[in-house]
CSV table of C-alpha atoms and ligand atoms in Angstrom, one decimal:
chain,number,residue,atom,x,y,z
A,12,UNK,CA,143.2,34.0,76.3
A,13,UNK,CA,141.1,35.3,73.4
A,14,UNK,CA,138.2,35.1,75.8
A,15,UNK,CA,140.1,36.9,78.5
A,16,UNK,CA,141.0,39.7,76.1
A,17,UNK,CA,137.5,39.9,75.0
A,18,UNK,CA,136.2,40.0,78.6
A,19,UNK,CA,138.7,42.6,79.6
A,20,UNK,CA,137.9,44.8,76.6
A,21,UNK,CA,134.1,44.5,77.3
A,22,UNK,CA,134.6,45.5,80.9
A,23,UNK,CA,136.8,48.4,80.0
A,24,UNK,CA,134.0,49.6,77.7
A,25,UNK,CA,131.5,49.2,80.5
A,26,UNK,CA,133.6,51.1,82.9
A,27,UNK,CA,134.3,53.9,80.6
A,28,UNK,CA,130.5,54.3,80.1
A,29,UNK,CA,130.9,58.0,80.4
A,30,UNK,CA,133.1,58.3,77.3
A,31,UNK,CA,131.0,58.4,74.2
A,32,UNK,CA,131.2,55.0,72.4
A,33,UNK,CA,132.1,56.8,69.2
A,34,UNK,CA,134.4,59.1,71.0
A,35,UNK,CA,134.4,62.4,69.0
A,36,UNK,CA,137.4,63.7,70.9
A,37,UNK,CA,140.3,62.5,72.9
A,38,UNK,CA,143.2,64.1,74.8
A,39,UNK,CA,146.8,64.7,73.7
A,40,UNK,CA,148.8,64.3,76.9
A,41,UNK,CA,152.3,65.6,77.2
A,42,UNK,CA,154.6,66.1,80.2
A,43,UNK,CA,155.8,69.7,80.6
A,44,UNK,CA,159.4,69.4,81.7
A,45,UNK,CA,161.5,71.9,83.7
A,46,UNK,CA,159.5,72.1,86.9
A,47,UNK,CA,160.5,68.9,88.6
A,48,UNK,CA,163.8,67.1,88.9
A,49,UNK,CA,162.1,63.7,88.1
A,50,UNK,CA,161.7,64.6,84.4
A,51,UNK,CA,165.4,65.6,84.0
A,52,UNK,CA,167.3,62.7,82.4
A,53,UNK,CA,170.2,63.5,84.7
A,54,UNK,CA,168.2,62.5,87.8
A,55,UNK,CA,168.8,59.0,89.0
A,56,UNK,CA,165.5,57.5,90.2
A,57,UNK,CA,167.4,55.0,92.5
A,58,UNK,CA,169.2,57.8,94.4
A,59,UNK,CA,166.3,60.2,94.4
A,60,UNK,CA,164.6,61.1,97.7
A,61,UNK,CA,161.2,62.8,97.2
A,62,UNK,CA,161.0,63.7,100.9
A,63,UNK,CA,164.2,65.7,101.2
A,64,UNK,CA,163.9,67.4,97.8
A,65,UNK,CA,160.5,69.3,98.2
A,66,UNK,CA,159.0,66.4,96.1
A,67,UNK,CA,161.5,67.3,93.4
A,68,UNK,CA,160.4,70.9,92.8
A,69,UNK,CA,163.2,72.7,91.0
A,70,UNK,CA,164.5,75.8,92.6
A,71,UNK,CA,164.1,78.4,89.8
A,72,UNK,CA,162.4,81.5,88.7
A,73,UNK,CA,159.3,81.7,86.5
A,74,UNK,CA,158.4,84.5,84.0
A,75,UNK,CA,155.3,85.1,86.2
A,76,UNK,CA,157.4,85.9,89.3
A,77,UNK,CA,157.4,89.6,88.5
A,78,UNK,CA,153.7,89.8,89.4
A,79,UNK,CA,154.5,88.7,92.9
A,80,UNK,CA,156.4,90.0,95.9
A,81,UNK,CA,158.9,87.3,95.6
A,82,UNK,CA,160.8,88.2,98.7
A,83,UNK,CA,158.2,86.6,100.9
A,84,UNK,CA,156.9,83.8,98.8
A,85,UNK,CA,157.9,80.1,98.7
A,86,UNK,CA,159.0,78.2,95.6
A,87,UNK,CA,155.6,76.4,95.8
A,88,UNK,CA,153.7,79.6,96.0
A,89,UNK,CA,155.4,80.9,92.9
A,90,UNK,CA,154.9,77.6,91.1
A,91,UNK,CA,151.2,77.6,92.0
A,92,UNK,CA,150.8,81.1,90.7
A,93,UNK,CA,152.6,80.1,87.5
A,94,UNK,CA,150.4,77.1,87.1
A,95,UNK,CA,147.3,79.2,87.7
A,96,UNK,CA,148.6,81.7,85.1
A,97,UNK,CA,149.3,78.9,82.5
A,98,UNK,CA,145.7,77.8,82.9
A,99,UNK,CA,144.2,81.3,82.7
A,100,UNK,CA,146.2,82.2,79.7
A,101,UNK,CA,145.2,79.0,77.8
A,102,UNK,CA,141.6,79.5,78.9
A,103,UNK,CA,141.7,82.7,76.8
A,104,UNK,CA,144.0,81.7,74.0
A,105,UNK,CA,143.7,77.9,73.6
A,106,UNK,CA,140.5,76.8,75.5
A,107,UNK,CA,141.1,73.1,74.7
A,108,UNK,CA,144.3,73.1,76.7
A,109,UNK,CA,144.6,72.7,80.5
A,110,UNK,CA,147.6,72.1,82.7
A,111,UNK,CA,147.2,69.5,85.4
A,112,UNK,CA,149.5,68.7,88.3
A,113,UNK,CA,149.4,65.0,89.1
A,114,UNK,CA,150.8,63.6,92.4
A,115,UNK,CA,151.3,59.9,91.8
A,116,UNK,CA,151.9,58.0,95.0
A,117,UNK,CA,152.9,54.4,95.2
A,118,UNK,CA,151.5,52.3,98.1
A,119,UNK,CA,153.8,51.4,101.0
A,120,UNK,CA,155.3,47.9,101.2
A,121,UNK,CA,152.6,45.2,101.0
A,122,UNK,CA,152.9,41.5,102.0
A,123,UNK,CA,153.3,40.6,98.4
A,124,UNK,CA,156.4,42.8,98.2
A,125,UNK,CA,157.8,41.0,101.2
A,126,UNK,CA,156.9,37.6,99.7
A,127,UNK,CA,158.6,38.4,96.4
A,128,UNK,CA,161.7,39.4,98.3
A,129,UNK,CA,161.5,36.2,100.4
A,130,UNK,CA,161.1,33.8,97.4
A,131,UNK,CA,162.8,35.7,94.6
A,132,UNK,CA,161.1,37.0,91.5
A,133,UNK,CA,161.3,33.8,89.5
A,134,UNK,CA,159.6,31.5,92.1
A,135,UNK,CA,157.3,34.3,92.9
A,136,UNK,CA,156.1,34.7,89.3
A,137,UNK,CA,155.8,31.0,88.5
A,138,UNK,CA,154.4,29.7,91.8
A,139,UNK,CA,154.0,31.8,94.9
A,140,UNK,CA,152.2,34.8,93.3
A,141,UNK,CA,149.4,32.3,92.3
A,142,UNK,CA,148.8,31.3,96.0
A,143,UNK,CA,146.9,33.4,98.4
A,144,UNK,CA,149.8,33.2,100.9
A,145,UNK,CA,152.1,30.8,102.6
A,146,UNK,CA,152.0,29.5,106.2
A,147,UNK,CA,153.2,32.9,107.6
A,148,UNK,CA,152.0,35.6,105.2
A,149,UNK,CA,148.8,36.3,103.3
A,150,UNK,CA,149.0,38.4,100.2
A,151,UNK,CA,145.6,38.0,98.5
A,152,UNK,CA,144.6,41.7,97.8
A,153,UNK,CA,147.8,42.4,99.8
A,154,UNK,CA,147.6,44.6,102.9
A,155,UNK,CA,150.5,46.8,104.1
A,156,UNK,CA,153.3,45.4,106.2
A,157,UNK,CA,154.5,47.3,109.3
A,158,UNK,CA,157.2,48.7,107.1
A,159,UNK,CA,154.6,49.8,104.5
A,160,UNK,CA,152.6,51.6,107.1
A,161,UNK,CA,155.7,53.4,108.2
A,162,UNK,CA,156.4,54.5,104.6
A,163,UNK,CA,152.9,55.9,104.3
A,164,UNK,CA,153.5,57.8,107.6
A,165,UNK,CA,156.7,59.2,106.1
A,166,UNK,CA,154.6,60.4,103.1
A,167,UNK,CA,152.2,62.0,105.6
A,168,UNK,CA,155.0,63.8,107.3
A,169,UNK,CA,156.4,64.9,103.9
A,170,UNK,CA,153.1,66.3,102.9
A,171,UNK,CA,152.8,68.1,106.3
A,172,UNK,CA,156.1,69.8,105.7
A,173,UNK,CA,155.3,70.8,102.1
A,174,UNK,CA,152.0,72.2,103.2
A,175,UNK,CA,153.9,74.5,105.5
A,176,UNK,CA,155.9,75.4,102.3
A,177,UNK,CA,152.6,76.1,100.6
A,178,UNK,CA,152.4,73.2,98.2
A,179,UNK,CA,149.3,73.3,96.0
A,180,UNK,CA,147.3,70.6,97.8
A,181,UNK,CA,145.3,68.1,95.8
A,182,UNK,CA,141.7,69.1,95.1
A,183,UNK,CA,140.7,65.6,94.0
A,184,UNK,CA,141.9,62.3,95.3
A,185,UNK,CA,141.7,59.0,93.4
A,186,UNK,CA,142.7,55.6,94.7
A,187,UNK,CA,143.2,52.1,93.4
A,188,UNK,CA,140.6,49.6,94.7
A,189,UNK,CA,143.3,47.4,96.2
A,190,UNK,CA,143.7,47.4,99.9
A,191,UNK,CA,147.3,48.5,100.0
A,192,UNK,CA,146.4,51.7,98.2
A,193,UNK,CA,143.1,52.3,100.2
A,194,UNK,CA,145.2,52.2,103.3
A,195,UNK,CA,148.2,54.2,101.9
A,196,UNK,CA,145.9,57.0,100.9
A,197,UNK,CA,144.3,57.2,104.3
A,198,UNK,CA,147.5,57.2,106.2
A,199,UNK,CA,149.1,59.7,103.8
A,200,UNK,CA,146.3,62.3,103.7
A,201,UNK,CA,143.8,61.9,106.5
A,202,UNK,CA,144.2,64.4,109.3
A,203,UNK,CA,146.5,66.8,107.4
A,204,UNK,CA,145.2,70.3,108.0
A,205,UNK,CA,144.6,70.8,104.2
A,206,UNK,CA,142.7,67.5,103.8
A,207,UNK,CA,138.9,67.9,103.6
A,208,UNK,CA,137.0,66.2,106.5
A,209,UNK,CA,135.7,63.6,105.8
A,210,UNK,CA,138.5,62.4,103.5
A,211,UNK,CA,136.6,61.0,100.6
A,212,UNK,CA,138.8,59.7,97.8
A,213,UNK,CA,137.2,58.2,94.7
A,214,UNK,CA,137.9,54.5,94.2
A,215,UNK,CA,138.7,53.9,90.5
A,216,UNK,CA,138.7,50.4,89.0
A,217,UNK,CA,141.1,51.3,86.3
A,218,UNK,CA,143.8,52.7,88.6
A,219,UNK,CA,144.6,49.2,89.9
A,220,UNK,CA,147.8,47.2,89.4
A,221,UNK,CA,148.5,44.8,86.4
A,222,UNK,CA,145.5,42.4,86.2
A,223,UNK,CA,145.5,38.6,86.5
A,224,UNK,CA,147.4,35.6,87.9
A,225,UNK,CA,148.9,37.3,90.9
A,226,UNK,CA,146.4,37.0,93.8
A,227,UNK,CA,147.9,40.2,95.4
A,228,UNK,CA,146.3,42.1,92.5
A,229,UNK,CA,142.9,40.6,92.8
A,230,UNK,CA,140.6,43.0,94.5
A,231,UNK,CA,138.1,42.4,97.4
A,232,UNK,CA,134.4,42.7,96.7
A,233,UNK,CA,132.9,46.2,96.7
A,234,UNK,CA,131.1,45.4,100.0
A,235,UNK,CA,134.5,44.8,101.7
A,236,UNK,CA,135.9,48.0,100.4
A,237,UNK,CA,132.8,49.9,101.6
A,238,UNK,CA,132.9,48.2,105.0
A,239,UNK,CA,136.6,48.9,105.4
A,240,UNK,CA,136.5,52.5,104.2
A,241,UNK,CA,132.9,53.8,104.6
A,242,UNK,CA,133.8,57.3,103.6
A,243,UNK,CA,135.5,56.4,100.3
A,244,UNK,CA,133.4,56.8,97.2
A,245,UNK,CA,133.1,54.0,94.7
A,246,UNK,CA,133.1,55.5,91.2
A,247,UNK,CA,129.8,55.2,89.4
A,248,UNK,CA,129.5,51.8,87.7
A,249,UNK,CA,132.0,50.2,90.1
A,250,UNK,CA,131.2,46.5,89.9
A,251,UNK,CA,129.5,44.8,92.9
A,252,UNK,CA,130.4,41.3,93.9
A,253,UNK,CA,133.8,39.8,93.3
A,254,UNK,CA,136.5,41.1,91.1
A,255,UNK,CA,135.2,41.2,87.5
A,256,UNK,CA,138.5,41.7,85.7
A,257,UNK,CA,140.9,39.3,87.4
A,258,UNK,CA,141.7,35.9,85.7
A,259,UNK,CA,143.7,33.1,87.3
A,260,UNK,CA,145.6,32.2,84.1
A,261,UNK,CA,146.2,35.4,82.1
A,262,UNK,CA,148.0,38.6,83.1
A,263,UNK,CA,147.6,41.9,81.4
A,264,UNK,CA,150.6,42.9,79.1
A,265,UNK,CA,152.3,46.2,79.8
A,266,UNK,CA,150.7,47.6,76.6
A,267,UNK,CA,147.2,46.6,77.7
A,268,UNK,CA,147.9,48.3,81.0
A,269,UNK,CA,149.1,51.4,79.1
A,270,UNK,CA,145.7,51.6,77.3
A,271,UNK,CA,143.8,51.1,80.5
A,272,UNK,CA,145.7,53.9,82.3
A,273,UNK,CA,145.4,56.2,79.3
A,274,UNK,CA,141.6,55.6,79.4
A,275,UNK,CA,141.6,56.3,83.1
A,276,UNK,CA,143.3,59.6,82.5
A,277,UNK,CA,140.9,60.5,79.7
A,278,UNK,CA,138.0,59.8,82.1
A,279,UNK,CA,139.4,61.9,84.8
A,280,UNK,CA,140.4,64.8,82.5
A,281,UNK,CA,137.0,64.8,80.9
A,282,UNK,CA,135.0,64.8,84.2
A,283,UNK,CA,137.2,66.6,86.7
A,284,UNK,CA,138.0,70.2,86.1
A,285,UNK,CA,140.4,70.5,89.1
A,286,UNK,CA,144.0,71.3,88.4
A,287,UNK,CA,145.7,69.4,91.3
A,288,UNK,CA,145.0,65.7,91.4
A,289,UNK,CA,146.3,63.0,93.7
A,290,UNK,CA,146.4,59.3,92.5
A,291,UNK,CA,147.4,56.6,94.9
A,292,UNK,CA,148.4,53.5,92.9
A,293,UNK,CA,151.0,51.0,92.1
A,294,UNK,CA,154.4,50.7,90.4
A,295,UNK,CA,153.0,49.2,87.2
A,296,UNK,CA,150.0,51.6,87.0
A,297,UNK,CA,152.3,54.6,87.6
A,298,UNK,CA,154.8,53.3,85.0
A,299,UNK,CA,151.9,53.2,82.5
A,300,UNK,CA,150.7,56.7,83.5
A,301,UNK,CA,154.2,58.1,83.0
A,302,UNK,CA,154.5,56.4,79.7
A,303,UNK,CA,151.2,57.7,78.3
A,304,UNK,CA,151.9,61.3,79.4
A,305,UNK,CA,155.4,61.1,77.7
A,306,UNK,CA,157.3,61.3,81.0
A,307,UNK,CA,160.6,59.4,81.2
A,308,UNK,CA,160.7,56.1,83.1
A,309,UNK,CA,161.0,56.8,86.8
A,310,UNK,CA,160.7,53.8,89.1
A,311,UNK,CA,159.3,54.6,92.5
A,312,UNK,CA,160.2,52.8,95.7
A,313,UNK,CA,157.3,51.5,97.8
A,314,UNK,CA,155.6,54.5,99.5
A,315,UNK,CA,157.3,57.1,97.2
A,316,UNK,CA,155.6,59.8,95.2
A,317,UNK,CA,156.2,61.7,92.0
A,318,UNK,CA,154.6,65.0,90.8
A,319,UNK,CA,154.1,65.4,87.0
A,320,UNK,CA,152.9,68.5,85.2
A,321,UNK,CA,150.8,67.4,82.3
A,322,UNK,CA,149.5,69.5,79.3
A,323,UNK,CA,146.1,68.1,78.4
A,324,UNK,CA,144.8,69.1,75.0
A,325,UNK,CA,141.3,68.1,73.9
A,326,UNK,CA,141.5,67.1,70.3
A,327,UNK,CA,138.7,66.2,67.9
A,328,UNK,CA,138.6,62.7,66.5
A,329,UNK,CA,138.7,59.2,68.0
A,330,UNK,CA,141.3,57.9,70.5
A,331,UNK,CA,144.5,57.1,68.8
A,332,UNK,CA,145.1,53.4,68.2
A,333,UNK,CA,147.8,51.8,70.5
A,334,UNK,CA,149.6,48.6,69.7
A,335,UNK,CA,148.5,46.0,72.2
A,336,UNK,CA,150.3,42.8,73.0
A,337,UNK,CA,148.3,39.8,74.2
A,338,UNK,CA,148.0,38.8,77.9
A,339,UNK,CA,150.8,36.7,79.4
A,340,UNK,CA,150.4,33.2,80.8
A,341,UNK,CA,152.0,31.7,84.0
A,342,UNK,CA,155.7,31.3,83.4
A,343,UNK,CA,157.2,27.9,84.0
A,344,UNK,CA,159.2,27.1,87.1
A,345,UNK,CA,161.4,24.7,85.2
A,346,UNK,CA,164.9,25.6,84.1
B,28,LIG,C1,150.4,67.0,71.2
B,28,LIG,O1,150.8,68.1,72.0
B,28,LIG,C2,152.2,68.4,71.8
B,28,LIG,C3,152.6,69.5,72.8
B,28,LIG,O2,152.0,70.6,72.5
B,28,LIG,C4,152.5,68.7,70.3
B,28,LIG,O3,153.9,68.9,70.2
B,28,LIG,C5,152.0,67.5,69.5
B,28,LIG,O4,152.2,67.9,68.1
B,28,LIG,C6,150.6,67.2,69.8
B,28,LIG,N1,150.3,65.9,69.1
B,28,LIG,C7,149.2,65.8,68.4
B,28,LIG,C8,149.0,64.5,67.7
B,28,LIG,O5,148.3,66.7,68.3
B,29,LIG,C1,167.1,78.2,96.0
B,29,LIG,O1,167.3,79.5,95.5
B,29,LIG,C2,167.5,80.5,96.5
B,29,LIG,C3,167.6,81.9,95.9
B,29,LIG,O2,167.3,81.9,94.6
B,29,LIG,C4,168.7,80.2,97.3
B,29,LIG,O3,168.8,81.1,98.4
B,29,LIG,C5,168.6,78.8,97.9
B,29,LIG,O4,169.8,78.4,98.6
B,29,LIG,C6,168.3,77.8,96.8
B,29,LIG,N1,168.1,76.5,97.4
B,29,LIG,C7,168.6,75.4,96.9
B,29,LIG,C8,168.2,74.1,97.6
B,29,LIG,O5,169.2,75.3,95.9
B,30,LIG,C1,155.9,87.0,105.2
B,30,LIG,O1,154.6,86.3,105.2
B,30,LIG,C2,154.2,85.8,106.4
B,30,LIG,C3,152.9,85.1,106.2
B,30,LIG,O2,152.9,84.3,105.1
B,30,LIG,C4,154.1,87.0,107.4
B,30,LIG,O3,153.8,86.4,108.7
B,30,LIG,C5,155.4,87.7,107.5
B,30,LIG,O4,155.2,88.8,108.3
B,30,LIG,C6,155.8,88.2,106.1
B,30,LIG,N1,157.2,88.8,106.2
B,30,LIG,C7,157.5,89.9,105.5
B,30,LIG,C8,158.9,90.3,105.7
B,30,LIG,O5,156.7,90.5,104.8
B,31,LIG,C1,157.4,31.0,109.1
B,31,LIG,O1,158.0,31.6,110.2
B,31,LIG,C2,158.7,30.7,111.1
B,31,LIG,C3,159.2,31.5,112.3
B,31,LIG,O2,159.7,32.8,111.9
B,31,LIG,C4,159.9,30.1,110.3
B,31,LIG,O3,160.6,29.2,111.1
B,31,LIG,C5,159.3,29.4,109.1
B,31,LIG,O4,160.4,28.9,108.3
B,31,LIG,C6,158.4,30.3,108.3
B,31,LIG,N1,157.8,29.5,107.2
B,31,LIG,C7,157.7,30.0,106.0
B,31,LIG,C8,157.0,29.2,105.0
B,31,LIG,O5,158.2,31.1,105.6
B,32,LIG,C1,137.9,42.6,104.0
B,32,LIG,O1,138.7,41.6,103.5
B,32,LIG,C2,139.9,41.3,104.2
B,32,LIG,C3,140.7,40.2,103.6
B,32,LIG,O2,141.3,40.7,102.4
B,32,LIG,C4,139.6,41.0,105.7
B,32,LIG,O3,140.8,40.9,106.4
B,32,LIG,C5,138.8,42.1,106.3
B,32,LIG,O4,138.3,41.7,107.6
B,32,LIG,C6,137.5,42.4,105.4
B,32,LIG,N1,136.9,43.6,106.0
B,32,LIG,C7,135.7,43.7,106.2
B,32,LIG,C8,135.2,45.0,106.8
B,32,LIG,O5,134.9,42.9,105.8
B,33,LIG,C1,125.7,47.7,93.4
B,33,LIG,O1,124.8,47.6,94.5
B,33,LIG,C2,124.3,48.8,94.9
B,33,LIG,C3,123.5,48.5,96.2
B,33,LIG,O2,122.9,47.3,96.1
B,33,LIG,C4,123.4,49.4,93.8
B,33,LIG,O3,122.9,50.6,94.2
B,33,LIG,C5,124.3,49.6,92.6
B,33,LIG,O4,123.6,50.1,91.5
B,33,LIG,C6,125.1,48.4,92.2
B,33,LIG,N1,126.1,48.7,91.2
B,33,LIG,C7,126.2,48.0,90.1
B,33,LIG,C8,127.3,48.5,89.1
B,33,LIG,O5,125.5,47.0,89.8
B,34,LIG,C1,138.3,71.7,70.8
B,34,LIG,O1,137.5,70.5,71.1
B,34,LIG,C2,136.3,70.4,70.3
B,34,LIG,C3,135.6,69.1,70.7
B,34,LIG,O2,135.1,69.2,72.0
B,34,LIG,C4,136.7,70.3,68.9
B,34,LIG,O3,135.5,70.3,68.1
B,34,LIG,C5,137.5,71.6,68.5
B,34,LIG,O4,137.9,71.4,67.1
B,34,LIG,C6,138.7,71.7,69.4
B,34,LIG,N1,139.4,72.9,69.1
B,34,LIG,C7,140.7,72.9,68.7
B,34,LIG,C8,141.3,74.2,68.5
B,34,LIG,O5,141.3,71.9,68.7
């Protein structure tokens, strides 16, 4: 396990090659509440429907509305103007602060989700998740089930509707390297009239699900990703060959995953000046992102999406230390 931790740490350093090794700055990330229902403690994640609620956009006024002819503008248009204004104002007054709108999408149902349901979480974690599949299902680097494809199509329809309502559309697209996310991003965004042609999301190693033990979270070689999605862009430094991070006997702890997703956000905020960013990922990865931007917990169903407005402040000094628990071994199937 010590070796595993070391190997993971080394790879994370390699992957974050673009961050200075003696980082002379970092980012203070905070969720800006009051714009989306999902950051309201009174919203019940289990009952919440992102499709029928304009993605959760709160119906409200903004102090910047007075600049607009509000009689003929949508809520999204007024929100987009407000966001633009927040960034313009901070550009002048606090140049180290930007406001970013993240759309965090979870992949549709994969064969691993179906298998966990079939066997129950206990047997899944102690035995079946270690296998590549059973006699009926394959869940190595799990692909989408028919239901998962439908969920991504629902997301596509939801985006189409919100585009009509003038949602600020993502300017950058990031995707986990696991097949269920590569497919979900394509089904969700490709072909929408706001999506650039060709659709070229950037595949980010660090955006993947909790690493280790579960074969569904082991990624395919870069050559397979490129052959399957020729238009997708592998980020610079993306490892060739087989998965360099996955270990058969050690699974990342939640706190290790938090650090990884924080570093992913640091990388994105350092190198991408766009305001509206789409990230297609996983329940665990999204839980970590929400945690490191100070958002309340908000579990997403397969195929669901959550918008988060994040205040990103560039601060001098090294990255803050985070408490990290060791990786976890395979649980016993015994009583
Ligand atoms: C981070 O930003 C928040 C929001 O502006 C602020 O309240 C907090 O003090 C900042 N934290 C640090 C460590 O700078
Ligand atoms: C949103 O607000 C507008 C006017 O402020 C109102 O007409 C409309 O019914 C509201 N919609 C919802 C879903 O509350
Ligand atoms: C509202 O804006 C739409 C275009 O976005 C335009 O077609 C329509 O005529 C406008 N209506 C009014 C009352 O200004
Ligand atoms: C595979 O599917 C068949 C037919 O649906 C079923 O009878 C069998 O029990 C399944 N096997 C497993 C391991 O799920
Ligand atoms: C990629 O790997 C999957 C197995 O995970 C396989 O089904 C698929 O055919 C491969 N695609 C290409 C283009 O090699
Ligand atoms: C992966 O292989 C490609 C083509 O062979 C090469 O251009 C690239 O530099 C390699 N990437 C790494 C990280 O080794
Ligand atoms: C802005 O960031 C730079 C590092 O890039 C830092 O030197 C400076 O102190 C920061 N300014 C403020 C006001 O925090």
